[in-house]
Tab-separated table of C-alpha atoms and ligand atoms in Angstrom:
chain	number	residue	atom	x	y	z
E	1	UNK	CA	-21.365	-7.387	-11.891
E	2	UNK	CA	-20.760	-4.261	-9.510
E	3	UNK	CA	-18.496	-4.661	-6.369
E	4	UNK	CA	-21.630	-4.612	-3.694
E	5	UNK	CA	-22.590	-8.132	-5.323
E	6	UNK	CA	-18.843	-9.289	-6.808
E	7	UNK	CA	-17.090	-8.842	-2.990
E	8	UNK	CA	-19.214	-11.071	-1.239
E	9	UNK	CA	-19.568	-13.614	-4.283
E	10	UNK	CA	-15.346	-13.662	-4.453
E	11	UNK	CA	-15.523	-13.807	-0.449
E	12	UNK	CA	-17.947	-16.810	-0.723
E	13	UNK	CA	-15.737	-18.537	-2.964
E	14	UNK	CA	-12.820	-17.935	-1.127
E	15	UNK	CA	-14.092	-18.681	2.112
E	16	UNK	CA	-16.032	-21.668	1.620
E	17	UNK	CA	-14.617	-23.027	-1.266
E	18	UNK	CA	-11.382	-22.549	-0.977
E	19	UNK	CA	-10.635	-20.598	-4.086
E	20	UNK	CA	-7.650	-18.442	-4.200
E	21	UNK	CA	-7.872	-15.932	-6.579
E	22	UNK	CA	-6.961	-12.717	-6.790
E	23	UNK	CA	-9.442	-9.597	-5.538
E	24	UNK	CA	-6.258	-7.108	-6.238
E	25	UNK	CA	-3.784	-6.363	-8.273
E	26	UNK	CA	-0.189	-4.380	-7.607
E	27	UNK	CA	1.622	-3.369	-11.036
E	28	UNK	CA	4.717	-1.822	-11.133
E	29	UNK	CA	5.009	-0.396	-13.363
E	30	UNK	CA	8.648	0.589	-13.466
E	31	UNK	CA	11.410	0.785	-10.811
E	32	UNK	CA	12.467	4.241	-11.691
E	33	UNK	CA	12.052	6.485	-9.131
E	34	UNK	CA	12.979	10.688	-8.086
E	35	UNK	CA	14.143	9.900	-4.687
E	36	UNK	CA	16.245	6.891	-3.190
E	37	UNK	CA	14.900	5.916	0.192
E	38	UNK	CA	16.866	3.765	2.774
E	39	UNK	CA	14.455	1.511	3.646
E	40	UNK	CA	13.742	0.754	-0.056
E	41	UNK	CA	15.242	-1.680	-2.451
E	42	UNK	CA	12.855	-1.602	-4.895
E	43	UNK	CA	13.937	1.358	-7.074
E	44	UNK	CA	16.583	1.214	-9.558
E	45	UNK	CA	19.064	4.067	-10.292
E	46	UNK	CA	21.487	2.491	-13.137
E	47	UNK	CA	19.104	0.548	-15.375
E	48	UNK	CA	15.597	0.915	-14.423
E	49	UNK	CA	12.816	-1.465	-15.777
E	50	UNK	CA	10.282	0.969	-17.648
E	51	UNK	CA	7.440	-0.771	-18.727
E	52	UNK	CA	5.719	0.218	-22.055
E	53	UNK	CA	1.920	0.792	-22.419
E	54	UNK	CA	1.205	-2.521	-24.095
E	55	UNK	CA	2.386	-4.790	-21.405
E	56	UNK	CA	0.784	-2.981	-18.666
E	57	UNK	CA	-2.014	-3.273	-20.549
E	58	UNK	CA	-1.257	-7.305	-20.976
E	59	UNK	CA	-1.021	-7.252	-17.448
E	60	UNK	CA	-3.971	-5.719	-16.391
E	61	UNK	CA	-6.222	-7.898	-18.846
E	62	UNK	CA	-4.311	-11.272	-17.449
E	63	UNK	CA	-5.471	-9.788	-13.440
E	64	UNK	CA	-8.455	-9.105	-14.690
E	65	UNK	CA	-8.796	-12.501	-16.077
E	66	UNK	CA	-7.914	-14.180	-12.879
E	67	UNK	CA	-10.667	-12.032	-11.007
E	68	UNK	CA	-9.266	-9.442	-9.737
E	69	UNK	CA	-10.761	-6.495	-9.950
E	70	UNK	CA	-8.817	-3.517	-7.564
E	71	UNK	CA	-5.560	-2.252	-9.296
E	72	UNK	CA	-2.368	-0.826	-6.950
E	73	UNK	CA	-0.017	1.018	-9.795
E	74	UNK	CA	3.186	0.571	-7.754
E	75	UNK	CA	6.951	1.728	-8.501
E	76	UNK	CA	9.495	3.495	-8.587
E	77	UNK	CA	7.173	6.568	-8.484
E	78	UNK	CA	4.691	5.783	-10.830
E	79	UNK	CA	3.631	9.359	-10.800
E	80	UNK	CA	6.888	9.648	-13.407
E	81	UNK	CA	6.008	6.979	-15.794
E	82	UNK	CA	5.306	7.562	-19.109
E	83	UNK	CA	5.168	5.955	-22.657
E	84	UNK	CA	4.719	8.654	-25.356
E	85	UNK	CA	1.868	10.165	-24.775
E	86	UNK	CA	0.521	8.096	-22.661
E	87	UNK	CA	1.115	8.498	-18.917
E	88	UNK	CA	-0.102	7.745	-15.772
E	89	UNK	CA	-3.621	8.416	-16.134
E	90	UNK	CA	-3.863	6.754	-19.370
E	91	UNK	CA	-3.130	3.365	-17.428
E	92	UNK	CA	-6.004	4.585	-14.880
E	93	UNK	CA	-8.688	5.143	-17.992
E	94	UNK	CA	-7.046	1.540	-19.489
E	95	UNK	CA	-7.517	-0.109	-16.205
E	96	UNK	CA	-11.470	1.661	-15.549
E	97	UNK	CA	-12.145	0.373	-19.465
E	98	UNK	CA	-11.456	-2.935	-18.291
E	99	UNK	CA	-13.557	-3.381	-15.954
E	100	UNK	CA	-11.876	-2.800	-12.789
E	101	UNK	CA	-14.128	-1.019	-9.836
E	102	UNK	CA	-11.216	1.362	-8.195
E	103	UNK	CA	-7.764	2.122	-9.158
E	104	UNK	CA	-4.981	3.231	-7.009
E	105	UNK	CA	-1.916	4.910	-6.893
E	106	UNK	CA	0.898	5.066	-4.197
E	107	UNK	CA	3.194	8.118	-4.459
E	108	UNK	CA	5.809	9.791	-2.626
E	109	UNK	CA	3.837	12.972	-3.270
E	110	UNK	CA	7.531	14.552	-4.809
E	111	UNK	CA	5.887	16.106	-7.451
E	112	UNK	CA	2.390	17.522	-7.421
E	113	UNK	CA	-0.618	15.298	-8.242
E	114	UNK	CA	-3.601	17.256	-8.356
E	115	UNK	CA	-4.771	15.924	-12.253
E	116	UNK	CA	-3.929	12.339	-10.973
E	117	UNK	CA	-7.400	10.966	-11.694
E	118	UNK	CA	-6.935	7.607	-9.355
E	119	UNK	CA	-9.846	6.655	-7.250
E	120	UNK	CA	-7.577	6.643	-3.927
E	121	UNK	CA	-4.192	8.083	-3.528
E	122	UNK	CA	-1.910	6.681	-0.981
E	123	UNK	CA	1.369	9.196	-0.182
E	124	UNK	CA	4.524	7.625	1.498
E	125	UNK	CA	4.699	9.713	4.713
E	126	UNK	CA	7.327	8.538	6.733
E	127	UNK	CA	7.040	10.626	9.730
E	128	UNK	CA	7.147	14.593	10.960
E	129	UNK	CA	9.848	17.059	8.983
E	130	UNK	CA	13.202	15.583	9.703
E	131	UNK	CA	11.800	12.399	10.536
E	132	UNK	CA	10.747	11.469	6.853
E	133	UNK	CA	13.397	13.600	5.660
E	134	UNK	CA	16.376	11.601	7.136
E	135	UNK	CA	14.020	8.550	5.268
E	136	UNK	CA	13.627	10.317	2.503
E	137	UNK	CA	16.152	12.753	1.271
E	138	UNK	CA	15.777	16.582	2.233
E	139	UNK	CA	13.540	19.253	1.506
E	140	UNK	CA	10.785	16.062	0.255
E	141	UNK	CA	8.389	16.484	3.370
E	142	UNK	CA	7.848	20.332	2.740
E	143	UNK	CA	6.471	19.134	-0.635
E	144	UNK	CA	4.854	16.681	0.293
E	145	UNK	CA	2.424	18.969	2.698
E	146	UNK	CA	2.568	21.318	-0.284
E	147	UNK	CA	1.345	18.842	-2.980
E	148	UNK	CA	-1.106	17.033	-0.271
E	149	UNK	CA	-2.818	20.388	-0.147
E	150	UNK	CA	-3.342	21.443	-3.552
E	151	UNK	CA	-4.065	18.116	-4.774
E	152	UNK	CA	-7.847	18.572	-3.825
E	153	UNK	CA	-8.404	14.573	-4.006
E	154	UNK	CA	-11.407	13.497	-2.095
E	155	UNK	CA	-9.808	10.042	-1.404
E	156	UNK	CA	-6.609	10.908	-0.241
E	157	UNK	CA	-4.641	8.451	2.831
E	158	UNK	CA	-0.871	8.371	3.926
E	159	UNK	CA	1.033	5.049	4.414
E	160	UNK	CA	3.508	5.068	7.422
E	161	UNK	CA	6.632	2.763	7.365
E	162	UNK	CA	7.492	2.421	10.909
E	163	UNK	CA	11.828	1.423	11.707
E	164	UNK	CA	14.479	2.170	14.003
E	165	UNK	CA	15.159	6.090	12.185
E	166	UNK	CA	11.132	7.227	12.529
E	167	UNK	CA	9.728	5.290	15.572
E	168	UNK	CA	9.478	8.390	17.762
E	169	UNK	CA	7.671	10.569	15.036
E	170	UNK	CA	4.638	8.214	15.137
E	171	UNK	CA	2.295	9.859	18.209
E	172	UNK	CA	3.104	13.326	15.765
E	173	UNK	CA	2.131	11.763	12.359
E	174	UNK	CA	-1.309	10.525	13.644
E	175	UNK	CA	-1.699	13.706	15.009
E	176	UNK	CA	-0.900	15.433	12.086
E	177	UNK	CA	-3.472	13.079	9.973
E	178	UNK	CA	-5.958	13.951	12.413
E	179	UNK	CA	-5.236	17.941	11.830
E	180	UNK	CA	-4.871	17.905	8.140
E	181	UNK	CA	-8.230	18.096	6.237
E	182	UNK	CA	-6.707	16.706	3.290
E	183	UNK	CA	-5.825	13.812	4.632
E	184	UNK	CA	-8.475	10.585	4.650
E	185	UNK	CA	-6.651	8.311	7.816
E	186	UNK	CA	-2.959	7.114	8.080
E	187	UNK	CA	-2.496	2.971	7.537
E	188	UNK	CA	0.711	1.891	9.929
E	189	UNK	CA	3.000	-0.807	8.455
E	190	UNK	CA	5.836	-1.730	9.866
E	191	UNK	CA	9.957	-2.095	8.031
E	192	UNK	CA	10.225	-5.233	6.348
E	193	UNK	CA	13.810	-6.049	5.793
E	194	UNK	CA	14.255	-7.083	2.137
E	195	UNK	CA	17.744	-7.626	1.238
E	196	UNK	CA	19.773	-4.173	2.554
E	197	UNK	CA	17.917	-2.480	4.216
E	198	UNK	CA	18.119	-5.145	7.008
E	199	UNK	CA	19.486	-2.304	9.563
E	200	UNK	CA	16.303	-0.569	9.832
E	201	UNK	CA	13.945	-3.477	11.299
E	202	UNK	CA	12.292	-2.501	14.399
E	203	UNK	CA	13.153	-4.648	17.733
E	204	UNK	CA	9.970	-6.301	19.178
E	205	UNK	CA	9.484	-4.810	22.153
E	206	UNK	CA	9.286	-1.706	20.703
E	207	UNK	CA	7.325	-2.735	17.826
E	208	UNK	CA	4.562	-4.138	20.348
E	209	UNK	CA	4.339	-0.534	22.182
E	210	UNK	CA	4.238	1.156	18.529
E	211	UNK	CA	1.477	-0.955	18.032
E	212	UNK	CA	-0.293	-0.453	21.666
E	213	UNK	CA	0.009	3.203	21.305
E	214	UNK	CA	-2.169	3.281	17.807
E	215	UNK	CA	-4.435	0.705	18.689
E	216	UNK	CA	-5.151	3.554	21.982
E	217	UNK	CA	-5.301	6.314	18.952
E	218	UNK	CA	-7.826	4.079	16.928
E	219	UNK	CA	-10.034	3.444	20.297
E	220	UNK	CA	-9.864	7.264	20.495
E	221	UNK	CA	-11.428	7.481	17.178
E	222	UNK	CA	-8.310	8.874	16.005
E	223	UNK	CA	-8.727	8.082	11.518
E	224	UNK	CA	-6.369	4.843	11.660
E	225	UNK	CA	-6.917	2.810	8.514
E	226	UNK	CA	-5.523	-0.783	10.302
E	227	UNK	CA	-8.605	-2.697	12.293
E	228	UNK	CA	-7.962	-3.835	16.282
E	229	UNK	CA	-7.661	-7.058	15.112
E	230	UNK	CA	-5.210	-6.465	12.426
E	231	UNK	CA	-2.791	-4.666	14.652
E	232	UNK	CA	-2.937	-7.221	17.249
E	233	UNK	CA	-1.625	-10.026	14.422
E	234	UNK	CA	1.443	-7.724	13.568
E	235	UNK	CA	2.384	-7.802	17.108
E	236	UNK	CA	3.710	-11.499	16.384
E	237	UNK	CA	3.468	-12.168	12.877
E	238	UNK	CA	2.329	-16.138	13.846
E	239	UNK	CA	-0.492	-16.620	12.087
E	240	UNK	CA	-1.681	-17.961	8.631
E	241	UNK	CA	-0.672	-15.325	5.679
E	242	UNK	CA	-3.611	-15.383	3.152
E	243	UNK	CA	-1.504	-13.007	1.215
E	244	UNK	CA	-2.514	-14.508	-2.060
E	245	UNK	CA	-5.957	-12.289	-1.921
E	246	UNK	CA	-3.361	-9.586	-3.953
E	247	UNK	CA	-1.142	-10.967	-7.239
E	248	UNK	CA	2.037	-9.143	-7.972
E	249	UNK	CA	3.338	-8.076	-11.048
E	250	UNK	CA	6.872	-6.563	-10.751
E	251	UNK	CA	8.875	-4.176	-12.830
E	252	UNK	CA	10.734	-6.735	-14.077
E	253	UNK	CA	7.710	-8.464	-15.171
E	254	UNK	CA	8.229	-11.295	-12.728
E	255	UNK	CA	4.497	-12.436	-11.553
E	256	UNK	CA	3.787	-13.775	-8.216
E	257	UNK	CA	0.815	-15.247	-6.807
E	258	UNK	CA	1.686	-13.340	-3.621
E	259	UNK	CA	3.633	-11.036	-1.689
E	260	UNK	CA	7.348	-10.917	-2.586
E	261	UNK	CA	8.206	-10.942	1.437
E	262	UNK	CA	7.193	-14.819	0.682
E	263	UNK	CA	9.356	-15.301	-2.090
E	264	UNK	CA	11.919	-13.634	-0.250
E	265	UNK	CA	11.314	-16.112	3.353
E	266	UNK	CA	10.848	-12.922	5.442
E	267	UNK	CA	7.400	-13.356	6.368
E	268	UNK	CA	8.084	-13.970	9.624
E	269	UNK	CA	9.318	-10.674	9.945
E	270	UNK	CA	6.832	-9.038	7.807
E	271	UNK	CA	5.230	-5.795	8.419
E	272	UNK	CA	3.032	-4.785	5.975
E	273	UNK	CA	-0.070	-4.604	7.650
E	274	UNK	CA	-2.234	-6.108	4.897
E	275	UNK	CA	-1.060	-9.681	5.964
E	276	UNK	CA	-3.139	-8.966	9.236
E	277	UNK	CA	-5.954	-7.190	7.466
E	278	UNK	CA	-6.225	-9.947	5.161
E	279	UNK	CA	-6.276	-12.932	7.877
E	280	UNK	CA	-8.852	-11.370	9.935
E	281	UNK	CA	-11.200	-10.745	6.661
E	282	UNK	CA	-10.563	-14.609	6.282
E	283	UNK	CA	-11.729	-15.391	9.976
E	284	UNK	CA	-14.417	-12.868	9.975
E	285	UNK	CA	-13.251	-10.344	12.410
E	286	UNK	CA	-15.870	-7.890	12.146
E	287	UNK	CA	-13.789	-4.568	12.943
E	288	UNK	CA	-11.566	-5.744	10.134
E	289	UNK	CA	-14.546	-6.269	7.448
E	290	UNK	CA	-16.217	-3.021	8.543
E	291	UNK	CA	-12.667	-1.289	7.897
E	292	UNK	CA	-11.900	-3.445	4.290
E	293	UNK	CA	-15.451	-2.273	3.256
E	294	UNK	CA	-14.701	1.367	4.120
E	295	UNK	CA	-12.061	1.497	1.862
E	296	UNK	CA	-13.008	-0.533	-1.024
E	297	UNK	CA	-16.856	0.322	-1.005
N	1	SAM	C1	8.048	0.979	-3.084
N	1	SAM	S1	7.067	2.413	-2.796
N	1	SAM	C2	6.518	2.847	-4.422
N	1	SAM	C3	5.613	4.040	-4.474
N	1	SAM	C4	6.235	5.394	-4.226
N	1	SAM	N1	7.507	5.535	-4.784
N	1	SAM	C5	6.231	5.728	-2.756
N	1	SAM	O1	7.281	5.801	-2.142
N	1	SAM	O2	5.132	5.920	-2.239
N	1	SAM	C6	5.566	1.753	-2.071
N	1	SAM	C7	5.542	1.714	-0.566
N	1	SAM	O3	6.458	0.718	-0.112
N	1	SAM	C8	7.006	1.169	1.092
N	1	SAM	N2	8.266	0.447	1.377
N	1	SAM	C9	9.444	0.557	0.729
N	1	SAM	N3	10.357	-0.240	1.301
N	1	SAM	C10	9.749	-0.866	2.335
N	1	SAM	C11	10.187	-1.814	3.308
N	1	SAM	N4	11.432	-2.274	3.338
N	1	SAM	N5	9.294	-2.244	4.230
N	1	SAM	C12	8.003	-1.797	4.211
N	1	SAM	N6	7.540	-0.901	3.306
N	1	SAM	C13	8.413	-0.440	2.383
N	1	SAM	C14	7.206	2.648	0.837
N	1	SAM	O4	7.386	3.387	2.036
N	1	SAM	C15	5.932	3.013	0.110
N	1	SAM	O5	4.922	3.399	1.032
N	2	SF4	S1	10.069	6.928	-3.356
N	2	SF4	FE1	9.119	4.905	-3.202
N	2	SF4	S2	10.114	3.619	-4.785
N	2	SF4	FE2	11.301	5.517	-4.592
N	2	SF4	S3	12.941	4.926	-3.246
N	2	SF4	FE3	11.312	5.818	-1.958
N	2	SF4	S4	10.002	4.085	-1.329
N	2	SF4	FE4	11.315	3.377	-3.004
């Protein structure tokens, strides 16, 4: 079954049935990683979880199983990971044989990308020159422009982690998105403060004018992935998280039926913005279905 008849069947189901499984998928497939961001404690310097070929590929057939059917190859930097011969793009082909519709990488666009063969890219852009930099590590946003450019993907969007260190840089980094013809739209998200990097969580108040400054830029027709309705959620975090609609594999192997900021009882303070993306899909907020169908259709 192709996604134009699967989506609303698995919607159906969900909706009015109250089934809860799956529609994507985010492997990581190691925590190794060429950079070592503040706001991160995912990656792993002194023994990193490297996951071989064969239990990715277990992986992806048990999401598959449970219905899923969109794949997120997470890290570390996946862009690094390889297995003898195979590498990145061998887990893309593996994933497409399947039976999955779309695959997708996130990268911090380090190291160029252009024979990634993903359906969608998303690069880690953390804000303008200094801004992502100070995030970052130096010297990485020069390459990221670089490796944006020549990458030539026709499905290319950036992912912005708003905190305390980047806040100012966001009216620049839409604009920038707007500018850049390489560049799809920008999705905001917001710090989530997982053990360590508690420092860099945004206040409220300034969180709420973040988020009334973009949803101006997204009335403007400015390319801003996140839907009205999302963005409003995130300006409180109190509603119902439906985050189950994605299963979680991490590089430890540890699977979760959903999002790790659960397992971790920081939900509250959550600010990935597919938690509001996902509970307006649930309660039909058309902007938000229009947007979800954009990028998965
Ligand atoms: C863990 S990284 C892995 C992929 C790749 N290394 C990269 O940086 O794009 C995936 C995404 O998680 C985001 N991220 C990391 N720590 C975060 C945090 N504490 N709160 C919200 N997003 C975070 C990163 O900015 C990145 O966009
Ligand atoms: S590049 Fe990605 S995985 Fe690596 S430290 Fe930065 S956010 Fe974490």
């Amino acid at each position: 079954m192709n996604s134009t008849f699967y989506l609303p069947l698995w919607f159906f189901k969900a909706k009015f049935l109250g089934k809860k499984d799956p529609l994507q998928s985010v492997i990581f497939i190691s925590d190794k990683c060429n950079l070592a961001c503040k706001h991160c404690n995912v990656y792993s310097r002194q023994n990193p979880n490297i996951k071989t070929y064969e239990q990715i590929k277990e992986e992806l057939e048990y999401c598959y199983k449970r219905g899923s059917r969109f794949v997120d190859f997470e890290g570390g930097e996946p862009t690094i990971w390889t297995d003898g011969d195979y590498d990145i793009n061998s887990l893309i082909a593996l994933a497409k044989h399947i039976g999955f519709f779309s695959t997708t990488v996130t990268t911090n666009a380090v190291l160029p990308f252009d024979k990634l063969k993903a359906d969608s890219i998303w690069v880690s852009l953390d804000g303008l020159g200094e801004y992502h930099n100070r995030i970052r590590g130096n010297g990485v946003f020069d390459k990221l422009v670089k490796n944006i450019e020549t990458s030539g993907h026709p499905d290319l969007s950036v992912n912005m982690v708003v905190n305390a260190l980047n806040y100012q840089s966001v009216d620049e980094t839409i604009e920038f998105v707007k500018d850049n013809p390489f560049i799809k739209s920008i999705s905001i998200n917001f710090h989530t403060p997982y053990k360590g990097t508690e420092s860099l969580f945004l206040n409220w108040d300034i969180r709420c004018q973040v988020i009334d400054k973009v949803i101006a830029y997204k009335k403007k027709k400015y390319p801003i992935m996140n839907s009205v309705s999302g963005l409003k959620l995130m300006k409180h975090n109190k509603f119902k998280k439906q985050c189950w609609v994605s299963n979680f594999i991490l590089a430890d192997g540890t699977r979760l039926n959903t999002c790790s900021g659960e397992n971790a009882g920081i939900c509250d303070q959550c600010g990935l913005c597919m938690a509001g993306e996902m509970h307006s899909v649930m309660t039909l907020k058309p902007d938000t279905i229009l947007a979800g169908m954009r990028l998965r259709m």
